[in-house]
XYZ file of C-alpha atoms in Angstrom:
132
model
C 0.000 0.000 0.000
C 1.280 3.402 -1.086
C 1.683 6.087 1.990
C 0.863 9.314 0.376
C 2.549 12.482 0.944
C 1.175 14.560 4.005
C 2.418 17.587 4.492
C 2.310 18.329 8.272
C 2.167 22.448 8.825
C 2.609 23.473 12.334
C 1.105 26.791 13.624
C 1.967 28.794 16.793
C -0.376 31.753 18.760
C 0.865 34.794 20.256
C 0.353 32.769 23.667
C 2.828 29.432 22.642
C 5.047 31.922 21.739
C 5.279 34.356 24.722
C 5.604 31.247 26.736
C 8.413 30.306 24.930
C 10.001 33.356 25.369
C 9.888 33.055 29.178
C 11.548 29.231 28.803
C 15.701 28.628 29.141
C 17.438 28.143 26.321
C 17.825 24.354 27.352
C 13.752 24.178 27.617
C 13.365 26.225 24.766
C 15.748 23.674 22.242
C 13.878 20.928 24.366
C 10.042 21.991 23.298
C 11.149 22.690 19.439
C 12.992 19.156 19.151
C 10.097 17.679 20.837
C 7.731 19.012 18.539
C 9.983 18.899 15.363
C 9.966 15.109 16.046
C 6.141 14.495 16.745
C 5.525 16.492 13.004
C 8.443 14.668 11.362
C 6.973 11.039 12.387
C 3.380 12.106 12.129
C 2.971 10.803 8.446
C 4.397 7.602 9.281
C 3.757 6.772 12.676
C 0.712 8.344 13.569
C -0.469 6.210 16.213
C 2.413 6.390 17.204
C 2.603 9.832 17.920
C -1.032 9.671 19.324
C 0.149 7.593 21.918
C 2.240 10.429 22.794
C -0.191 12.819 23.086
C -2.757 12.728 26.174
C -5.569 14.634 25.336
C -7.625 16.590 28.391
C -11.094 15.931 28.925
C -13.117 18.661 28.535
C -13.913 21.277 31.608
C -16.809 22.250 29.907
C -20.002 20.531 27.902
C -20.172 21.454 24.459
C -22.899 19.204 23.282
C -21.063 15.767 23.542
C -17.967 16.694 21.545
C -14.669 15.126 21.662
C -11.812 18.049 22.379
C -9.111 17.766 19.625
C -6.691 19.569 22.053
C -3.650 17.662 23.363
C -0.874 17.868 25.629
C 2.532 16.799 24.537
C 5.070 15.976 27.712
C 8.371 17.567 26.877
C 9.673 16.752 30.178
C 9.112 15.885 33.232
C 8.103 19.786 34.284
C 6.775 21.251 30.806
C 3.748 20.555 28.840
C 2.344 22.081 24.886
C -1.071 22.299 24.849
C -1.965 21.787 21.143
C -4.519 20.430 18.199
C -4.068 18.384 15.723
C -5.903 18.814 12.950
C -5.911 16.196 10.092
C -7.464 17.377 6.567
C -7.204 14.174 4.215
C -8.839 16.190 1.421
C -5.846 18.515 1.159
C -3.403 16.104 2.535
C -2.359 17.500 5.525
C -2.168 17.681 9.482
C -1.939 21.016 11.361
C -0.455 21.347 14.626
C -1.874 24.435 16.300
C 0.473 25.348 19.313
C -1.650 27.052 21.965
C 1.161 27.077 25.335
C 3.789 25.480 27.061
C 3.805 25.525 30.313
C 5.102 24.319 33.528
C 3.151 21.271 34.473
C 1.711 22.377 37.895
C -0.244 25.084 35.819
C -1.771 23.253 33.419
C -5.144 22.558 33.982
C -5.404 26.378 34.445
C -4.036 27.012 31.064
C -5.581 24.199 29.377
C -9.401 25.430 30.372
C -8.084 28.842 29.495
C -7.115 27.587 26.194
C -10.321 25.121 26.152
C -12.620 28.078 26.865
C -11.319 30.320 23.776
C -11.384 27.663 21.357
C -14.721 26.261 22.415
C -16.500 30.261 23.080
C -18.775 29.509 20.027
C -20.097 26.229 21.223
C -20.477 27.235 24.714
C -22.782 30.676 23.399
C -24.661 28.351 21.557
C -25.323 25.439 24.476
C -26.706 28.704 26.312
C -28.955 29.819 23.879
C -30.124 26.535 23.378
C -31.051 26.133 26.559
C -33.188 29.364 27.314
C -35.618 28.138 24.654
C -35.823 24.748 26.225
């Protein structure tokens, strides 16, 4: 069976990289080569690489939808919240970067990041429900 080309973009906010900015060098190199390495292996080991990422349940409802957001350990203290984004039609996978942070703030980042993404669906759950 033929593996056909995917092209694997990878995306960073203003947030992943302000956090970066705030890393060592050492955590810095760390966090890219981590990355790099998850992107470079996606098209050929994508379970693989899905075993690597844990993704966060949800804080919030948004009508029975699965999050796509992930974190990625880079070691034992830091964490990338992220998405990956697969689009067969145009052959790709986008990683969105969101943050990297230290892993005892986390869960406060990743329902900061949860709640942003999700804003849409959340509005909507309201409105939903005052007509109920």
């Amino acid at each position: 069976m033929a593996v056909r080309n995917v092209d694997v973009l990878i995306e960073s906010t203003r947030s992943f990289e302000k956090d970066l900015g705030r890393l060592s060098e050492d955590e810095k190199a760390a966090t890219i080569k981590k990355i790099n390495d998850c992107a470079s292996l996606f098209p050929t080991k994508k379970a693989d690489i899905y075993h690597k990422l844990h993704r966060l349940a949800l804080p919030l409802d948004i009508n029975g939808y699965e999050s796509s957001l992930y974190t990625l350990r880079v070691s034992q203290k830091l964490r990338v919240i992220l998405t990956v984004d697969e689009d067969p039609i145009f052959g790709q996978v986008i990683f969105t970067l969101f943050r990297v942070v230290k892993h005892d703030d986390l869960d406060k980042a990743y329902k900061g990041v949860a709640e942003s993404l999700y804003q849409g669906l959340l509005d909507h759950n309201r409105e939903t429900a005052q007509f109920s």
